[in-house]
Coordinates of C-alpha atoms and ligand atoms in Angstrom, one line a residue:
M17 CA 103.4 81.4 126.9
E18 CA 101.0 78.6 127.6
N19 CA 97.7 78.5 125.7
E20 CA 99.1 80.6 122.9
T21 CA 97.1 78.6 120.5
L22 CA 93.9 79.0 118.5
T23 CA 91.3 76.2 118.1
I24 CA 89.1 76.4 115.0
T25 CA 86.1 74.2 114.4
D26 CA 85.2 73.5 110.8
N27 CA 81.4 73.5 110.8
R28 CA 81.5 71.7 107.5
T29 CA 83.1 68.6 109.0
Q30 CA 82.8 69.3 112.8
K31 CA 86.6 68.7 113.0
A32 CA 88.6 70.9 115.4
Y33 CA 92.1 72.1 114.6
T34 CA 94.6 73.8 117.0
V35 CA 97.2 76.1 115.6
P36 CA 99.9 78.1 117.4
I37 CA 99.6 81.8 117.9
F38 CA 103.0 83.5 117.3
R39 CA 103.4 87.2 118.2
G40 CA 99.7 87.8 117.8
T41 CA 99.4 86.0 114.4
I42 CA 98.7 82.6 113.1
R43 CA 100.5 81.2 110.1
A44 CA 98.2 81.2 107.1
M45 CA 99.8 77.9 106.0
D46 CA 98.5 76.3 109.2
L47 CA 95.1 76.7 107.8
R48 CA 95.9 74.6 104.7
Q49 CA 95.3 71.4 106.8
I50 CA 91.6 72.3 107.1
K51 CA 89.9 70.3 104.4
T52 CA 86.5 68.9 103.7
D53 CA 88.1 65.7 102.1
P54 CA 91.6 64.6 101.0
E55 CA 91.0 66.1 97.5
D56 CA 90.2 69.5 98.9
F57 CA 93.1 72.1 98.5
G58 CA 92.7 73.3 102.1
L59 CA 91.6 76.6 103.6
M60 CA 93.3 79.9 102.6
T61 CA 92.9 83.4 103.8
Y62 CA 91.4 86.1 101.6
D63 CA 92.9 89.5 102.3
P64 CA 92.9 92.0 99.4
A65 CA 95.1 95.0 100.1
F66 CA 96.7 93.1 103.0
M67 CA 94.4 94.7 105.6
N68 CA 95.2 92.2 108.2
T69 CA 98.2 90.2 107.0
A70 CA 101.8 90.5 108.4
S71 CA 104.0 89.8 105.4
C72 CA 107.3 89.6 107.3
Q73 CA 109.0 90.0 110.6
S74 CA 111.0 93.2 110.8
A75 CA 113.2 94.9 113.4
I76 CA 113.4 98.2 111.6
T77 CA 110.4 100.4 112.3
Y78 CA 107.8 100.3 115.0
L79 CA 104.4 101.9 114.3
D80 CA 101.4 102.1 116.6
G81 CA 98.7 103.6 114.5
E82 CA 96.2 103.7 117.4
K83 CA 98.5 105.8 119.6
G84 CA 100.3 107.7 116.9
I85 CA 103.8 106.3 117.7
L86 CA 106.6 106.0 115.2
R87 CA 110.1 104.6 116.1
Y88 CA 113.1 103.7 114.1
R89 CA 115.1 100.8 115.7
G90 CA 113.4 101.7 119.0
Y91 CA 114.2 105.5 118.9
P92 CA 111.2 107.8 118.9
I93 CA 111.0 109.8 115.6
E94 CA 110.7 113.0 117.6
Q95 CA 114.1 112.5 119.2
L96 CA 115.8 111.5 115.9
A97 CA 114.3 114.5 114.1
E98 CA 115.6 116.8 116.8
H99 CA 119.1 115.5 117.3
C100 CA 120.3 113.6 114.2
T101 CA 121.5 114.2 110.7
F102 CA 119.8 112.3 107.9
L103 CA 122.8 110.1 107.2
E104 CA 123.1 109.2 110.9
V105 CA 119.5 108.0 110.8
A106 CA 120.2 106.2 107.5
Y107 CA 123.0 104.4 109.3
L108 CA 120.7 103.5 112.2
L109 CA 118.0 102.1 109.9
L110 CA 120.5 100.0 107.9
N111 CA 122.7 98.8 110.7
G112 CA 120.4 98.7 113.7
D113 CA 122.3 101.1 116.0
L114 CA 123.3 104.7 115.9
P115 CA 126.9 105.1 114.7
T116 CA 129.8 106.2 116.8
K117 CA 131.7 109.2 115.6
D118 CA 134.2 107.1 113.6
E119 CA 131.5 105.0 112.1
L120 CA 129.6 108.1 111.1
D121 CA 132.6 109.8 109.6
T122 CA 133.3 106.7 107.5
W123 CA 129.7 106.3 106.5
N124 CA 129.4 110.0 105.5
Y125 CA 132.6 109.7 103.5
D126 CA 131.4 106.5 101.7
V127 CA 128.0 107.8 100.8
M128 CA 129.3 111.2 99.5
R129 CA 132.1 109.5 97.6
H130 CA 129.4 107.6 95.7
S131 CA 127.3 110.7 94.8
M132 CA 128.9 111.0 91.3
I133 CA 127.0 109.4 88.4
H134 CA 128.4 108.0 85.1
E135 CA 128.5 110.6 82.4
N136 CA 126.4 108.4 80.1
L137 CA 123.5 108.7 82.6
K138 CA 123.5 112.5 81.8
K139 CA 123.0 111.6 78.1
F140 CA 120.3 109.2 79.0
M141 CA 118.6 112.0 81.0
D142 CA 118.9 114.4 78.0
G143 CA 116.6 112.0 76.0
F144 CA 113.6 112.9 78.2
H145 CA 111.2 115.5 77.0
H146 CA 111.7 119.0 78.5
D147 CA 108.5 118.7 80.6
A148 CA 108.9 115.0 81.6
H149 CA 107.7 114.4 85.2
P150 CA 110.7 114.2 87.5
M151 CA 109.4 110.9 89.1
G152 CA 109.3 109.3 85.6
I153 CA 112.9 110.4 85.1
L154 CA 114.0 109.3 88.6
L155 CA 112.5 105.8 88.3
S156 CA 113.9 105.3 84.8
T157 CA 117.4 106.5 85.7
V158 CA 117.5 104.4 88.9
A159 CA 116.5 101.3 86.8
A160 CA 119.2 102.3 84.3
L161 CA 121.9 102.2 87.1
S162 CA 121.6 98.4 87.0
T163 CA 123.2 98.5 83.5
F164 CA 126.2 100.4 84.9
Y165 CA 126.7 98.1 88.0
P166 CA 126.2 94.5 86.9
D167 CA 127.7 93.4 90.3
G168 CA 124.4 94.5 91.7
R169 CA 123.0 91.1 90.6
A170 CA 125.1 89.4 93.3
V171 CA 122.2 89.8 95.6
N172 CA 123.1 86.8 97.8
D173 CA 126.4 88.3 98.8
A174 CA 126.2 90.7 101.7
K175 CA 129.3 92.5 100.7
Y176 CA 128.0 93.3 97.3
R177 CA 124.6 94.2 98.7
R178 CA 126.2 96.8 101.0
K179 CA 128.1 98.3 98.0
Q180 CA 124.8 98.9 96.0
V181 CA 123.2 100.3 99.1
V182 CA 125.9 103.0 99.4
R183 CA 125.8 103.7 95.7
L184 CA 122.1 104.1 95.6
I185 CA 121.9 106.4 98.7
G186 CA 124.8 108.4 97.3
K187 CA 123.4 108.8 93.8
M188 CA 119.7 109.5 94.6
P189 CA 120.1 113.3 95.2
T190 CA 122.3 113.6 92.1
L191 CA 119.7 111.9 89.9
A192 CA 116.9 113.9 91.5
A193 CA 118.8 117.2 91.1
Y194 CA 119.6 116.4 87.4
A195 CA 116.0 115.6 86.7
Y196 CA 115.1 119.0 88.2
R197 CA 117.7 120.9 86.2
H198 CA 116.8 119.0 83.0
R199 CA 113.4 120.5 83.2
L200 CA 114.7 124.0 83.5
G201 CA 117.3 123.5 80.8
R202 CA 120.1 124.4 83.3
P203 CA 123.5 122.7 83.2
Y204 CA 124.0 119.8 85.7
I205 CA 126.1 120.6 88.7
Y206 CA 128.5 117.9 89.9
P207 CA 128.1 116.7 93.5
D208 CA 130.4 118.2 96.1
P209 CA 131.4 115.5 98.6
E210 CA 132.7 118.1 101.0
L211 CA 129.2 119.2 101.7
C212 CA 126.6 117.3 103.9
Y213 CA 123.9 115.3 102.2
T214 CA 121.2 117.9 102.1
K215 CA 123.5 120.9 101.4
N216 CA 125.1 119.0 98.5
Y217 CA 121.6 118.3 97.1
M218 CA 120.6 122.0 97.4
N219 CA 123.9 123.0 95.7
M220 CA 123.1 120.7 92.8
L221 CA 119.6 122.0 92.6
W222 CA 120.1 125.7 92.9
K223 CA 123.7 126.7 92.1
R224 CA 123.9 129.1 89.2
T225 CA 126.8 131.4 88.3
E226 CA 128.0 132.2 91.8
P227 CA 131.4 130.6 92.6
N228 CA 130.1 129.1 95.9
Y229 CA 126.4 128.4 96.5
V230 CA 125.8 128.6 100.2
A231 CA 122.6 126.8 101.3
N232 CA 120.6 128.6 103.9
P233 CA 121.3 126.6 107.1
V234 CA 117.7 126.8 108.3
L235 CA 116.4 125.4 105.0
A236 CA 119.1 122.7 104.9
R237 CA 118.2 121.6 108.4
A238 CA 114.4 121.6 107.5
L239 CA 115.2 119.4 104.6
E240 CA 117.3 117.1 106.8
V241 CA 114.3 116.8 109.2
L242 CA 111.9 116.1 106.4
F243 CA 114.3 113.5 105.1
I244 CA 114.5 111.8 108.5
L245 CA 110.7 111.8 108.8
H246 CA 110.3 110.1 105.4
A247 CA 113.1 107.6 105.8
D248 CA 111.0 104.5 106.6
H249 CA 107.5 103.6 107.4
E250 CA 107.5 99.8 107.7
Q251 CA 105.4 97.8 105.2
N252 CA 103.7 100.5 103.2
C253 CA 102.9 100.1 99.5
S254 CA 106.3 101.0 98.1
T255 CA 108.2 99.0 100.7
S256 CA 106.0 96.1 100.0
A257 CA 106.8 96.5 96.3
M258 CA 110.5 96.6 97.2
R259 CA 110.1 93.3 99.1
V260 CA 107.9 91.6 96.5
V261 CA 110.2 92.5 93.6
G262 CA 113.4 91.9 95.6
S263 CA 112.1 88.5 96.6
S264 CA 112.7 87.3 93.0
N265 CA 116.4 88.2 93.5
A266 CA 116.1 91.1 91.0
D267 CA 119.0 93.5 91.5
P268 CA 118.5 96.4 93.9
Y269 CA 118.4 99.1 91.1
A270 CA 115.5 97.4 89.3
T271 CA 113.9 96.7 92.7
T272 CA 114.2 100.3 93.9
A273 CA 112.7 101.5 90.6
A274 CA 109.7 99.3 91.3
A275 CA 109.4 100.9 94.8
I276 CA 109.6 104.4 93.2
S277 CA 106.8 103.5 90.8
A278 CA 104.6 102.5 93.8
L279 CA 105.5 105.6 95.7
W280 CA 104.5 107.8 92.7
G281 CA 100.8 106.9 93.0
P282 CA 98.5 109.7 94.4
L283 CA 97.2 107.4 97.2
H284 CA 100.8 107.0 98.5
G285 CA 103.8 109.4 98.1
G286 CA 102.1 111.2 95.1
A287 CA 99.6 112.6 97.6
N288 CA 101.9 115.5 98.5
E289 CA 101.7 116.8 95.0
E290 CA 98.0 116.3 95.0
V291 CA 97.6 118.3 98.2
L292 CA 99.1 121.3 96.7
R293 CA 96.9 121.1 93.6
M294 CA 93.9 120.7 95.9
L295 CA 94.9 123.8 98.0
D296 CA 95.4 125.7 94.8
E297 CA 91.9 124.7 93.6
I298 CA 90.3 125.6 96.9
G299 CA 92.1 129.0 96.7
S300 CA 90.6 130.7 99.8
K301 CA 89.2 129.8 103.2
D302 CA 85.7 130.8 102.3
R303 CA 85.6 128.0 99.7
I304 CA 86.5 125.2 102.2
P305 CA 83.0 124.3 103.4
A306 CA 81.8 123.7 99.8
F307 CA 84.9 121.6 99.2
I308 CA 84.3 119.6 102.4
E309 CA 80.8 118.9 101.3
E310 CA 82.0 117.5 98.0
V311 CA 84.4 115.2 100.0
K312 CA 81.6 114.0 102.2
E313 CA 79.3 113.4 99.3
G314 CA 82.0 111.0 98.0
H315 CA 82.9 113.0 94.9
R316 CA 86.5 113.4 95.9
K317 CA 89.1 112.8 98.6
L318 CA 90.7 115.2 101.1
M319 CA 94.2 114.6 99.9
G320 CA 96.8 114.3 102.7
F321 CA 94.2 112.9 105.1
G322 CA 93.7 109.3 106.2
H323 CA 96.0 106.4 106.6
R324 CA 95.8 102.7 106.5
V325 CA 97.6 102.4 109.9
Y326 CA 97.3 105.7 111.7
K327 CA 93.9 106.1 113.3
N328 CA 95.4 109.0 115.3
Y329 CA 97.4 112.1 114.4
D330 CA 100.4 111.1 112.3
P331 CA 103.4 112.1 114.5
R332 CA 105.3 113.1 111.4
A333 CA 102.6 115.7 110.4
R334 CA 103.0 117.2 113.9
I335 CA 106.7 117.7 113.5
I336 CA 106.3 119.0 109.9
K337 CA 103.9 121.7 111.1
Q338 CA 106.6 123.0 113.4
V339 CA 109.2 122.8 110.7
A340 CA 106.9 124.9 108.4
E341 CA 107.0 127.8 110.9
E342 CA 110.8 127.7 110.9
V343 CA 111.0 127.7 107.1
F344 CA 108.5 130.5 106.8
E345 CA 110.8 132.7 109.1
V346 CA 113.2 132.5 106.2
T347 CA 111.1 132.3 103.1
G348 CA 108.0 134.3 104.2
R349 CA 104.7 132.6 104.9
N350 CA 103.2 130.4 102.2
P351 CA 99.6 131.5 102.2
K352 CA 98.5 127.9 101.6
I353 CA 99.3 127.0 105.2
D354 CA 96.4 129.1 106.4
I355 CA 94.0 127.2 104.1
A356 CA 95.5 123.9 105.2
L357 CA 95.2 124.8 108.9
E358 CA 91.6 125.8 108.4
L359 CA 90.9 122.7 106.4
E360 CA 92.4 120.6 109.2
K361 CA 90.4 122.4 111.9
I362 CA 87.1 121.9 110.1
A363 CA 87.9 118.3 109.2
L364 CA 88.9 117.3 112.7
N365 CA 85.6 118.5 114.0
D366 CA 83.4 117.1 111.3
E367 CA 81.4 113.9 112.0
Y368 CA 82.5 112.4 108.6
F369 CA 86.2 112.6 109.4
V370 CA 85.9 111.9 113.2
K371 CA 83.8 108.7 112.6
R372 CA 86.3 107.4 110.1
R373 CA 89.3 108.5 112.2
L374 CA 90.8 110.5 109.4
Y375 CA 93.7 112.7 110.4
P376 CA 96.3 114.7 108.5
N377 CA 99.1 112.5 107.3
V378 CA 102.8 113.2 106.4
D379 CA 101.8 114.6 103.0
F380 CA 99.3 117.2 104.2
Y381 CA 101.9 119.8 105.2
S382 CA 105.1 118.7 103.5
G383 CA 104.3 120.2 100.1
I384 CA 103.6 123.6 101.6
I385 CA 107.1 123.7 103.0
Y386 CA 108.6 122.4 99.8
Q387 CA 106.8 125.0 97.8
A388 CA 108.0 127.8 100.2
M389 CA 111.6 126.5 99.7
G390 CA 111.2 126.8 95.9
F391 CA 110.2 123.4 94.7
N392 CA 107.5 122.9 92.1
P393 CA 104.7 120.4 93.1
D394 CA 105.9 117.8 90.6
Q395 CA 109.2 117.6 92.6
F396 CA 107.5 116.8 95.9
T397 CA 107.3 113.0 95.5
V398 CA 111.0 113.0 94.5
L399 CA 111.7 114.6 97.8
F400 CA 109.9 111.7 99.4
G401 CA 111.7 109.1 97.3
I402 CA 115.3 110.3 98.1
P403 CA 115.1 109.5 101.9
R404 CA 112.7 106.6 101.5
T405 CA 115.4 104.8 99.4
V406 CA 117.1 104.3 102.8
G407 CA 114.1 102.5 104.2
W408 CA 113.5 100.4 101.1
L409 CA 117.2 99.3 101.2
A410 CA 117.1 98.6 104.9
Q411 CA 114.0 96.5 104.4
W412 CA 115.5 94.8 101.3
Q413 CA 118.7 93.9 103.2
E414 CA 116.7 92.6 106.1
M415 CA 114.6 90.4 103.7
M416 CA 117.7 89.1 101.8
S417 CA 119.2 87.7 105.1
D418 CA 115.9 86.4 106.5
T419 CA 115.7 82.6 106.7
D420 CA 112.0 82.9 106.0
K421 CA 112.6 84.6 102.6
K422 CA 110.9 83.0 99.6
I423 CA 109.7 84.5 96.3
A424 CA 106.5 86.4 97.0
R425 CA 103.6 84.7 95.3
P426 CA 100.1 85.2 96.6
R427 CA 97.2 82.8 95.9
Q428 CA 93.9 83.8 94.3
I429 CA 90.3 82.8 94.4
Y430 CA 89.5 82.0 90.8
I431 CA 86.1 83.4 89.8
G432 CA 86.4 83.1 86.0
E433 CA 84.8 80.7 83.4
E434 CA 84.8 77.0 83.9
K435 CA 86.6 75.0 81.1
R436 CA 85.2 75.8 77.7
D437 CA 86.2 74.8 74.2
F438 CA 87.9 77.0 71.6
V439 CA 85.5 78.7 69.1
P440 CA 86.9 79.6 65.6
L441 CA 87.1 83.3 64.8
T442 CA 84.2 83.2 62.2
L443 CA 81.9 81.6 64.6
R444 CA 82.4 83.9 67.6
E445 CA 79.5 86.0 68.8
H446 CA 79.9 89.8 69.4
K447 CA 79.9 90.3 73.2
H448 CA 81.7 93.5 73.9
E449 CA 81.1 97.0 72.8
L450 CA 83.6 98.2 70.3
V451 CA 85.5 101.1 71.8
G452 CA 88.5 102.7 70.1
V453 CA 91.3 104.2 72.1
Ligands
CMC27 N1 89.1 111.8 102.1 C1 87.8 111.5 102.3 N2 87.5 110.2 102.7 C2 88.4 109.4 103.0 C3 89.8 109.7 102.9 C4 90.1 111.0 102.5 N3 91.4 111.4 102.3 N4 90.6 108.7 103.3 C5 89.7 107.7 103.6 N5 88.4 108.1 103.5 C6 87.2 107.4 103.8 C7 86.9 106.3 102.7 O1 86.1 106.9 101.7 C8 86.2 105.3 103.5 O2 84.9 105.7 103.8 P1 83.6 104.7 103.8 O3 83.9 103.8 105.0 O4 82.4 105.5 103.9 O5 83.7 103.9 102.5 C9 86.9 105.3 104.9 O6 87.4 106.7 105.0 C10 88.1 104.4 105.0 O7 89.0 104.6 104.0 P2 89.7 103.5 103.1 O8 89.9 104.0 101.7 O9 89.1 102.2 103.3 O10 91.1 103.4 103.9 P3 92.5 102.8 103.4 O11 93.2 102.4 104.5 O12 92.2 101.8 102.3 O13 93.2 104.0 102.6 C11 94.5 105.9 102.2 C12 94.2 104.8 103.1 C13 95.7 106.7 102.6 C14 94.7 105.4 100.8 C15 93.2 106.9 102.1 O14 93.0 107.4 103.4 C16 93.4 108.0 101.1 O15 93.1 107.8 99.9 N6 93.9 109.2 101.5 C17 94.2 110.3 100.6 C18 95.5 110.1 99.9 C19 96.6 110.3 100.8 O16 96.7 111.3 101.5 N7 97.6 109.4 100.8 C20 98.9 109.5 101.6 C21 98.9 108.4 102.6 S1 100.2 108.8 103.9 C22 101.7 108.8 103.2 C23 102.0 107.6 102.3 O17 101.8 106.5 102.6 O18 102.5 107.9 101.3

């Protein structure tokens, strides 16, 4: 398009610069030519937390936060959640198109064949304390996979990349289930590749002495839908961690462990656990107004509300609300849903939340369903991490074959001391309060 340029006048020098506009962005490097004199480093952009910076071009997930739209590879999330299995969506995210029947059969077989883990990993897992947080176990065991699969370091070879992708997607439910059973002191259950992805996971979680554990089909489908909804969400915190760490050509196990670490934080995937703790603390509907006041006074956050990109209802939260009702038909109603619904009603009509465009996000309702299904709150973020591994790997694959790929290395604005000379220990002045830890 003609006139797809931006002209900037530097008022320091009165010089004008014209830079191209590409898909609604300008290249930050185009600003480097803007200098006050030849010695000047050139202009940079300052964007802490990447509020307005596109870090890559991606063809995987489309998100319109103003309109509340989410699509994977062009397909609306609502349609995928209604019609697909999780592994079908995983194939779509990784390969760009929905699989044919043959492609899907091969893909299901490959993933399930890789669900087994090395026996030594079980021993590794046994070293964790009995009440170790499952996210801590998950991220450590995923990182440990790199010691079992040294071919994972061949990150510039697409064939080897694909192999690690299948291994990781296959093994995540096994690691997650073992982390769960470790806590309960129950024996680990081997994966059953004859089962589908979610039923196999449920089998590894909940099988006891019965010869054949049969997962409830409604709950298995609910888990499948939740996995689909969590599979990717473009350049969020953990995906950015995946891309940043992967950009150094670290192997995908170490890289995925970094993404899991980012996901664990309570402002990101860890929010689902925090929502449950918050609902527990509120306890009953009559205590909601006092809680909302505390939020508005800035003493705390309404967990599961707000999003960097969505300034409208999160379409995933809408689907999750429906799934909750289906799950409750089987499990009985989790009374926390009524507190959550009331909280949402009050918040959506309150000036504080309306003005800031804060809506429920994916984490607001998911934990209530997980709890009804029998999971403890500290498992919730694991349930986010299993499906998100697919998105991380799709984004990693995309980055590794991107001709624009370079090691991620932001700049900074240095605000520290000017050069100063070393002072010997005996001559230094006491400047900081002595605080023991
Ligand atoms: N409760 C109360 N106030 C909030 C909340 C909240 N949950 N979220 C944002 N605000 C306020 C915030 O205090 C600020 O107010 P002011 O303008 O007066 O300073 C304003 O809204 C803008 O918020 P922000 O922190 O600048 O927004 P952000 O884009 O940097 O943060 C967020 C996004 C998700 C971290 C934040 O909304 C939050 O902390 N939410 C609670 C945690 C949560 O639910 N996280 C899950 C996110 S969705 C799934 C995922 O990514 O894992």
